[in-house]
Coordinates of N, CA and C in Angstrom, one line a residue:
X25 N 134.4 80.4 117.9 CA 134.5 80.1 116.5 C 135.1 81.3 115.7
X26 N 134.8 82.7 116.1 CA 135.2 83.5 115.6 C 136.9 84.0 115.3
X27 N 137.4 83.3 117.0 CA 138.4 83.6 117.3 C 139.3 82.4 116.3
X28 N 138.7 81.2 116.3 CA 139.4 80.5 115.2 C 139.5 80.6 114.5
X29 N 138.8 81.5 113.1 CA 138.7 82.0 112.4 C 139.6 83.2 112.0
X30 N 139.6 83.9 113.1 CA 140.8 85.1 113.3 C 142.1 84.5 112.7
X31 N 142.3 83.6 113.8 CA 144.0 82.9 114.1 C 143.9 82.4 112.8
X32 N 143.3 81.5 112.3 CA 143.7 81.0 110.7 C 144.1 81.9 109.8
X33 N 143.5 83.5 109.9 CA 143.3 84.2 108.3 C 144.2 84.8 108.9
X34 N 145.1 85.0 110.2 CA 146.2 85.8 110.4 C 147.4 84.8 109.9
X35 N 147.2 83.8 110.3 CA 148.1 82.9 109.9 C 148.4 82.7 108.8
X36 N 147.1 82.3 107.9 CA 147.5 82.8 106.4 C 148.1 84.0 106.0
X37 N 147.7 84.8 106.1 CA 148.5 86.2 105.8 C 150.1 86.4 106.2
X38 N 150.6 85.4 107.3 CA 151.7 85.8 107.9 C 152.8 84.6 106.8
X39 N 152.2 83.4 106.4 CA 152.4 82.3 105.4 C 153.2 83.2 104.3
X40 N 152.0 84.1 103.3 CA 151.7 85.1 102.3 C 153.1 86.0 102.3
X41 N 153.2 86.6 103.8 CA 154.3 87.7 103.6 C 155.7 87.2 103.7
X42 N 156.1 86.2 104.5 CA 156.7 85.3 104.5 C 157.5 84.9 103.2
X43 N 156.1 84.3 102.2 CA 156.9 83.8 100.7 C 156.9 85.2 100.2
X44 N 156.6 86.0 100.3 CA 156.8 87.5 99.2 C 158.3 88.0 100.2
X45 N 158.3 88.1 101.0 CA 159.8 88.3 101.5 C 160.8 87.0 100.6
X46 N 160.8 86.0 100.9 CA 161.7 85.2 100.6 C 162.0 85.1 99.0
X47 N 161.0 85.6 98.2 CA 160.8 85.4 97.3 C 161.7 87.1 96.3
X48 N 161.1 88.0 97.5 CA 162.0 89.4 96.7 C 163.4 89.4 97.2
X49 N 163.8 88.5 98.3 CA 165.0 88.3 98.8 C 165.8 87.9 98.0
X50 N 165.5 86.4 97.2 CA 166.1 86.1 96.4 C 166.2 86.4 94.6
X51 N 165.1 87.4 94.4 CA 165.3 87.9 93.0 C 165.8 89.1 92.9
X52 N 166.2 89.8 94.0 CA 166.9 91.1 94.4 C 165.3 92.0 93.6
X53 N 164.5 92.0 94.0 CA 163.4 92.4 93.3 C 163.5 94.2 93.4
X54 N 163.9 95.4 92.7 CA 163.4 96.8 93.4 C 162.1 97.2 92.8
X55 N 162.0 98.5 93.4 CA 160.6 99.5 92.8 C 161.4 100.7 92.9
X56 N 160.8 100.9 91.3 CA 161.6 102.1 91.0 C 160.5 103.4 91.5
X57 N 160.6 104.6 91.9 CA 159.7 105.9 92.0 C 159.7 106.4 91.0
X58 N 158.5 107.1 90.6 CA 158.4 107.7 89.3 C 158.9 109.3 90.2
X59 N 159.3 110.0 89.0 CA 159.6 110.9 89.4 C 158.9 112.3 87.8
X60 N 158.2 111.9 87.4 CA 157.8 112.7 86.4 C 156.5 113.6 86.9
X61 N 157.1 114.9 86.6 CA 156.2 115.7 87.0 C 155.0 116.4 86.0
X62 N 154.2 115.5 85.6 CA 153.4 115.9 84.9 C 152.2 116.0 85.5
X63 N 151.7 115.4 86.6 CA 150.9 115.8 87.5 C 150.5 117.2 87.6
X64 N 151.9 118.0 88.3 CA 151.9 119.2 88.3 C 151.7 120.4 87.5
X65 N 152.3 119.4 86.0 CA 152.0 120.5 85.0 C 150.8 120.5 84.6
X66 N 149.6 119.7 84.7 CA 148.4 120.3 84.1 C 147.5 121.6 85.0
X67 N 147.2 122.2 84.4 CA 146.0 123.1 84.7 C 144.9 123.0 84.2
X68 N 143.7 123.5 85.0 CA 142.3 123.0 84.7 C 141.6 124.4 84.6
X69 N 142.0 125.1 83.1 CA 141.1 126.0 83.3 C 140.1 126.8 82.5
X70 N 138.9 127.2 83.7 CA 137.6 127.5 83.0 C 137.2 128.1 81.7
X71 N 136.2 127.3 81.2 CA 136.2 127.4 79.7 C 135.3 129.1 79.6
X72 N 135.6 129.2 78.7 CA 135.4 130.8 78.5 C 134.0 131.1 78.4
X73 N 133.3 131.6 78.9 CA 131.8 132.0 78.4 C 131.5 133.0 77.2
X74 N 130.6 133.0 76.3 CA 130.3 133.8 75.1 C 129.0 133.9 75.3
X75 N 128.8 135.1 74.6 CA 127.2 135.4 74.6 C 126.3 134.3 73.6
X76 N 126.7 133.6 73.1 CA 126.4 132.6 72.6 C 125.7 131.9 73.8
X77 N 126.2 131.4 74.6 CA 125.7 130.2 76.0 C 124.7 131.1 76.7
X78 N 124.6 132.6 77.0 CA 123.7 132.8 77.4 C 122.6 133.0 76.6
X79 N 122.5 132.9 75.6 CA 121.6 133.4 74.4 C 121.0 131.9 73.9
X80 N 121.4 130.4 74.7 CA 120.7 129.4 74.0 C 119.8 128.8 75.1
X81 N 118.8 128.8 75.1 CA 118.0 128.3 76.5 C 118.4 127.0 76.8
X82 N 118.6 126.2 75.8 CA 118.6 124.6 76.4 C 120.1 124.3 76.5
X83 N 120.3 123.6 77.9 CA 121.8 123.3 78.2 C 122.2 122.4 77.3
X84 N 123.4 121.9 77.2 CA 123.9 121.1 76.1 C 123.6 119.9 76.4
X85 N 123.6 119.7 77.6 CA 123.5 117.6 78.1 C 122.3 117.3 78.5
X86 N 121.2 118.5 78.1 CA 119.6 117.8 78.6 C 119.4 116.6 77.5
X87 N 118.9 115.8 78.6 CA 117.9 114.6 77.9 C 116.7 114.5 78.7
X88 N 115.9 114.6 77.4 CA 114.1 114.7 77.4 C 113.9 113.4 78.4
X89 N 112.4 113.6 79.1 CA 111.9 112.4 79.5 C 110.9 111.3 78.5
X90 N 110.8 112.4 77.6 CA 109.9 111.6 76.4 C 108.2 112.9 76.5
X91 N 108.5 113.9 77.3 CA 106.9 114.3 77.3 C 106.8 115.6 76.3
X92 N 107.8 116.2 76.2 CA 108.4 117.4 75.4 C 109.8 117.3 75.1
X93 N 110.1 117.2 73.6 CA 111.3 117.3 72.9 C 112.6 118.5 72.9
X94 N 111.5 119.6 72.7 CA 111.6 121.0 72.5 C 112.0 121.7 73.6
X95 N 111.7 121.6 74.7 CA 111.8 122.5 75.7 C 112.2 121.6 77.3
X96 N 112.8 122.3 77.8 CA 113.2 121.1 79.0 C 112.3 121.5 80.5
X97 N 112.2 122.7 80.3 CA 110.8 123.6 81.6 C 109.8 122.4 81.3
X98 N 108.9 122.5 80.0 CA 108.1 122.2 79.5 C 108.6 120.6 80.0
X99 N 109.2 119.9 79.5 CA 109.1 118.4 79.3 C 109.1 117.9 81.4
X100 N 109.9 119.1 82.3 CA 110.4 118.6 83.4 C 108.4 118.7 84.2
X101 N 107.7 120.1 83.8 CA 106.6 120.0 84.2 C 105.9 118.9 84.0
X102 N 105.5 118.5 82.6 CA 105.0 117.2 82.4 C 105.2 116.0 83.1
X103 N 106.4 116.0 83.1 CA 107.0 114.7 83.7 C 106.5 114.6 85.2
X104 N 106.8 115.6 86.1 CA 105.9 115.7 87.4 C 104.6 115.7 87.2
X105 N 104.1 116.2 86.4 CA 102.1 116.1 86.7 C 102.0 114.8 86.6
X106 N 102.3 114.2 85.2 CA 102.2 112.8 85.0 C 102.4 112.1 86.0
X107 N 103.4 112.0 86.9 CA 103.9 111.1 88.1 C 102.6 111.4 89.2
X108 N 102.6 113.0 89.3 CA 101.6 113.3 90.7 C 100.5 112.7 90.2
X109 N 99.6 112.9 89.0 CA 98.5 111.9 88.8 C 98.4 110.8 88.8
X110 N 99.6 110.4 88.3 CA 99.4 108.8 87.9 C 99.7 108.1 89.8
X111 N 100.8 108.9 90.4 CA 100.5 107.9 92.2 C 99.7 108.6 92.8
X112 N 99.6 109.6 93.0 CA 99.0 110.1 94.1 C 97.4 110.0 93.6
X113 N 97.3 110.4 92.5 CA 95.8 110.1 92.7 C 95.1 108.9 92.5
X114 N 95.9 108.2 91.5 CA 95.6 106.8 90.6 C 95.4 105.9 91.8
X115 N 97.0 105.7 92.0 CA 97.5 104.8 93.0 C 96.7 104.9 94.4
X116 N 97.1 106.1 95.1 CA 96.8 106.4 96.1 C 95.4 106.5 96.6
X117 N 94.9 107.6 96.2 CA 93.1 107.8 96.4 C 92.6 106.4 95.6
X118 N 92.9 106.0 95.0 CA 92.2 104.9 93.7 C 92.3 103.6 94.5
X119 N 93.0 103.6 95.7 CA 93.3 102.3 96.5 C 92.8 102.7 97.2
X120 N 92.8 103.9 98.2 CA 92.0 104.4 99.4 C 90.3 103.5 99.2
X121 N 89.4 105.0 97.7 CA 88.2 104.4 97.5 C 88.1 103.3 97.3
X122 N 89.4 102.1 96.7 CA 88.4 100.9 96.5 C 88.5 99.8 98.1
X123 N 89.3 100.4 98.7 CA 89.8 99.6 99.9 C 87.9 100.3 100.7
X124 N 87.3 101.4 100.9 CA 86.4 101.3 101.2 C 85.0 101.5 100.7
X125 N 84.5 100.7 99.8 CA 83.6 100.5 98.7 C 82.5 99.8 99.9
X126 N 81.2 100.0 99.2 CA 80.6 99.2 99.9 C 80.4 97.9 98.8
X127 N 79.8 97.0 99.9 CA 79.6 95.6 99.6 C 78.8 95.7 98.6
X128 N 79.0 95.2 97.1 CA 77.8 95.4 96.1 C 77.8 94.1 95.9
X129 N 78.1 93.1 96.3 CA 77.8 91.7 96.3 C 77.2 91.4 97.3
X130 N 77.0 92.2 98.3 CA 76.0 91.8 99.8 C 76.2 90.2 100.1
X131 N 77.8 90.3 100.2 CA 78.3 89.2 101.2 C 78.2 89.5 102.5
X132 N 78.0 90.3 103.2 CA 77.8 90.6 104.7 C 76.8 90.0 104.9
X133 N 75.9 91.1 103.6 CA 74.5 90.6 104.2 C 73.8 89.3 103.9
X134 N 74.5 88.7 102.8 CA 74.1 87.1 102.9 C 74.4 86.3 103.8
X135 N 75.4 86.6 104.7 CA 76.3 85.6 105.9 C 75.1 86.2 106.8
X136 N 74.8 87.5 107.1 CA 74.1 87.7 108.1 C 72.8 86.8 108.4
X137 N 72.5 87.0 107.4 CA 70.9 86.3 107.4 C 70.8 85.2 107.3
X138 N 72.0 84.5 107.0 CA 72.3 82.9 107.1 C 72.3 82.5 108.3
X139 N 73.4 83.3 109.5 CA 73.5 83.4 110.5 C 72.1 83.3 111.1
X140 N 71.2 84.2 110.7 CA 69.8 84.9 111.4 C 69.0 83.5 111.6
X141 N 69.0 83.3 110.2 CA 68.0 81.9 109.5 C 68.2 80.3 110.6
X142 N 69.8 80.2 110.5 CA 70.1 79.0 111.7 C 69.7 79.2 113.2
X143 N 69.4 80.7 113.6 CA 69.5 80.6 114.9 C 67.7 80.3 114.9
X144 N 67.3 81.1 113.8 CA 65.6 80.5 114.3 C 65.3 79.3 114.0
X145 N 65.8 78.2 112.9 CA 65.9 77.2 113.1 C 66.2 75.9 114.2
X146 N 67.0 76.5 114.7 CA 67.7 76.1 116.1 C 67.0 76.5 117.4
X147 N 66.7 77.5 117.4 CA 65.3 77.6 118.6 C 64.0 77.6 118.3
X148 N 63.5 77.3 116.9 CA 62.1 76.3 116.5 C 62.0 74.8 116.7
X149 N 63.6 74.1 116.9 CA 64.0 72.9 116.8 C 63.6 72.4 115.7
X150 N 63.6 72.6 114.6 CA 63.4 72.2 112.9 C 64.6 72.2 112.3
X151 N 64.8 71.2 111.5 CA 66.0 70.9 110.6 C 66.7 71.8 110.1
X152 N 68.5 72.3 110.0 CA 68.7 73.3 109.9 C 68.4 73.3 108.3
X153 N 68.3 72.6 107.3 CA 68.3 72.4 106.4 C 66.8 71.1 106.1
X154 N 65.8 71.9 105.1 CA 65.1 70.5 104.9 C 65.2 69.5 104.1
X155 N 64.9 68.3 104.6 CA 64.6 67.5 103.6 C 63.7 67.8 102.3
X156 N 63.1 68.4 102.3 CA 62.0 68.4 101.2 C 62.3 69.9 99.9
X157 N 63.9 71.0 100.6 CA 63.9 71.7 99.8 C 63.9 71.7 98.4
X158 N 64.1 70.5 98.0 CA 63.6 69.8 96.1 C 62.4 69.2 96.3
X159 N 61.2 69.7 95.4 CA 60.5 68.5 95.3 C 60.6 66.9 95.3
X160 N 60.2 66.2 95.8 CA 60.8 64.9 95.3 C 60.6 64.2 93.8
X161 N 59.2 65.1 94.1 CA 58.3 64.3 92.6 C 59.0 64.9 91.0
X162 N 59.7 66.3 91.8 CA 60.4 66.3 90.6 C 62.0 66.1 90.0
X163 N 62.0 65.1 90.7 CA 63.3 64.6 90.6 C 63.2 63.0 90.1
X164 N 64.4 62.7 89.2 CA 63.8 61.6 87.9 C 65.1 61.0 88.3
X165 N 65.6 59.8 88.9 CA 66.1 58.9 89.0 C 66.4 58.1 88.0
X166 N 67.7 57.0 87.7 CA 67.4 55.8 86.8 C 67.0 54.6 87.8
X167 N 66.3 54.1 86.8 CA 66.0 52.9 86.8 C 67.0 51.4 87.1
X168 N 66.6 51.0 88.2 CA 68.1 49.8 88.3 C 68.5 49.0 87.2
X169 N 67.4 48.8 86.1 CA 68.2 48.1 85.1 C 69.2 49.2 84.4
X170 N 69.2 50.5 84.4 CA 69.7 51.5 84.1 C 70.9 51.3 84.6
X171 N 70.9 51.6 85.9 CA 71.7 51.5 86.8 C 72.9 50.0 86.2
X172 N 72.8 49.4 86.2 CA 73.4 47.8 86.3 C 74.1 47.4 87.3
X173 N 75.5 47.2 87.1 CA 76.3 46.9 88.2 C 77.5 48.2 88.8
X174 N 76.6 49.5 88.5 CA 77.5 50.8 88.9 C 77.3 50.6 90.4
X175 N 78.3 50.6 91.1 CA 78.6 50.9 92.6 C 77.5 52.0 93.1
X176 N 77.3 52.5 94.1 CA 76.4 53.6 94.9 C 76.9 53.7 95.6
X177 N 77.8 55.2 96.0 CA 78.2 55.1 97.3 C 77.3 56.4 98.1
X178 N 77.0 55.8 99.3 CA 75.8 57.3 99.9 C 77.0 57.7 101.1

């Protein structure tokens, strides 16, 4: 498949050069060369230093991170503590501790003793569940005229 793919897009291409030949053939098409040497004439050279540049502490193209306006030491420290607190310890430790919390909803220990509860049920041979866990007497039914013609499905 690949190889068919080849052969087509070479083929095209050969189509392509084809009409650009025939095409500069017949409009006598040239290309002119530039020949201007201005290339060569520029020079690139270094801007002069004044005691001025050493005498201003803040470079000309600093942009603040937003933590200090004033000073760029100042604003770059900030900017790192804030990051190292906010991942490493927020993020990081803060996911560690909650990933190993203990159980304060004592789901373990409710499954456990559920678990516990069926197996002594099961080798007393008593219902795993009773019938009688509601009183019966206090449970209030309607009355079939109540009832009428509602379906009951058990």
């Amino acid at each position: 498949m690949s190889a068919l793919f080849r052969l087509t897009s070479r083929a095209v291409a050969l189509q392509r050069s084809l009409a650009i030949k025939q095409a500069s053939s017949s409009l006598h098409a040239c290309r002119s060369i530039k020949t201007s040497p201005k290339k060569d004439e520029t020079i690139a050279a270094p801007a002069s230093v004044t005691t001025e540049d050493f005498a201003n502490p803040n470079p000309k193209n600093w942009v603040s991170y937003g933590f200090d306006y004033k000073t760029e030491t100042d604003d770059r420290k900030a900017t790192k503590s804030t990051f190292f607190f906010a991942v490493t310890l927020c993020l990081v430790w803060g996911t560690f501790y909650w990933a190993y919390l203990p159980d304060t909803q004592i789901r373990n220990w409710a499954q456990r003793e559920g678990f516990l509860e069926l197996r002594r049920r099961e080798q007393a041979g008593v219902d795993l569940v009773s019938p009688n866990y509601v009183d019966p007497s206090s449970i209030v039914l309607p009355s079939d005229e109540d009832l009428g013609n509602t379906e009951i499905i058990i």
